Amino acid sequence: MDMTIKLFILIDLYLVFWKKSGELQYFYSTLRNLLSGGL
């Protein structure tokens, strides 16, 4: 199994629990942009 796919699934699940935090959403979108740009 691919670890990056597992990681994205975990991040998605984690974000669901913290959806009310705008700061975390900003961090998450920035992180995803960096990862998709790096890959």
C-alpha positions as protocol buffer text, in pm:
chain_id: "A"
residue {
  index: 1
  type: MET
  ca { x: 0 y: 0 z: 0 }
}
residue {
  index: 2
  type: ASP
  ca { x: 119 y: 349 z: -83 }
}
residue {
  index: 3
  type: MET
  ca { x: 207 y: 553 z: 224 }
}
residue {
  index: 4
  type: THR
  ca { x: 125 y: 889 z: 63 }
}
residue {
  index: 5
  type: ILE
  ca { x: -230 y: 773 z: -13 }
}
residue {
  index: 6
  type: LYS
  ca { x: -267 y: 654 z: 346 }
}
residue {
  index: 7
  type: LEU
  ca { x: -134 y: 989 z: 466 }
}
residue {
  index: 8
  type: PHE
  ca { x: -384 y: 1186 z: 259 }
}
residue {
  index: 9
  type: ILE
  ca { x: -670 y: 969 z: 389 }
}
residue {
  index: 10
  type: LEU
  ca { x: -556 y: 1033 z: 747 }
}
residue {
  index: 11
  type: ILE
  ca { x: -527 y: 1407 z: 685 }
}
residue {
  index: 12
  type: ASP
  ca { x: -875 y: 1413 z: 529 }
}
residue {
  index: 13
  type: LEU
  ca { x: -1024 y: 1229 z: 827 }
}
residue {
  index: 14
  type: TYR
  ca { x: -834 y: 1454 z: 1069 }
}
residue {
  index: 15
  type: LEU
  ca { x: -962 y: 1766 z: 894 }
}
residue {
  index: 16
  type: VAL
  ca { x: -1323 y: 1653 z: 934 }
}
residue {
  index: 17
  type: PHE
  ca { x: -1287 y: 1672 z: 1312 }
}
residue {
  index: 18
  type: TRP
  ca { x: -1128 y: 2017 z: 1301 }
}
residue {
  index: 19
  type: LYS
  ca { x: -1337 y: 2175 z: 1024 }
}
residue {
  index: 20
  type: LYS
  ca { x: -1434 y: 2467 z: 1246 }
}
residue {
  index: 21
  type: SER
  ca { x: -1075 y: 2581 z: 1274 }
}
residue {
  index: 22
  type: GLY
  ca { x: -1009 y: 2827 z: 989 }
}
residue {
  index: 23
  type: GLU
  ca { x: -641 y: 2839 z: 1078 }
}
residue {
  index: 24
  type: LEU
  ca { x: -606 y: 2463 z: 1041 }
}
residue {
  index: 25
  type: GLN
  ca { x: -793 y: 2470 z: 709 }
}
residue {
  index: 26
  type: TYR
  ca { x: -546 y: 2731 z: 584 }
}
residue {
  index: 27
  type: PHE
  ca { x: -254 y: 2518 z: 701 }
}
residue {
  index: 28
  type: TYR
  ca { x: -406 y: 2209 z: 539 }
}
residue {
  index: 29
  type: SER
  ca { x: -462 y: 2375 z: 203 }
}
residue {
  index: 30
  type: THR
  ca { x: -108 y: 2516 z: 209 }
}
residue {
  index: 31
  type: LEU
  ca { x: 33 y: 2174 z: 297 }
}
residue {
  index: 32
  type: ARG
  ca { x: -165 y: 2005 z: 21 }
}
residue {
  index: 33
  type: ASN
  ca { x: -47 y: 2265 z: -233 }
}
residue {
  index: 34
  type: LEU
  ca { x: 314 y: 2205 z: -129 }
}
residue {
  index: 35
  type: LEU
  ca { x: 276 y: 1826 z: -149 }
}
residue {
  index: 36
  type: SER
  ca { x: 100 y: 1826 z: -486 }
}
residue {
  index: 37
  type: GLY
  ca { x: 360 y: 2071 z: -615 }
}
residue {
  index: 38
  type: GLY
  ca { x: 644 y: 1857 z: -481 }
}
residue {
  index: 39
  type: LEU
  ca { x: 499 y: 1540 z: -628 }
}
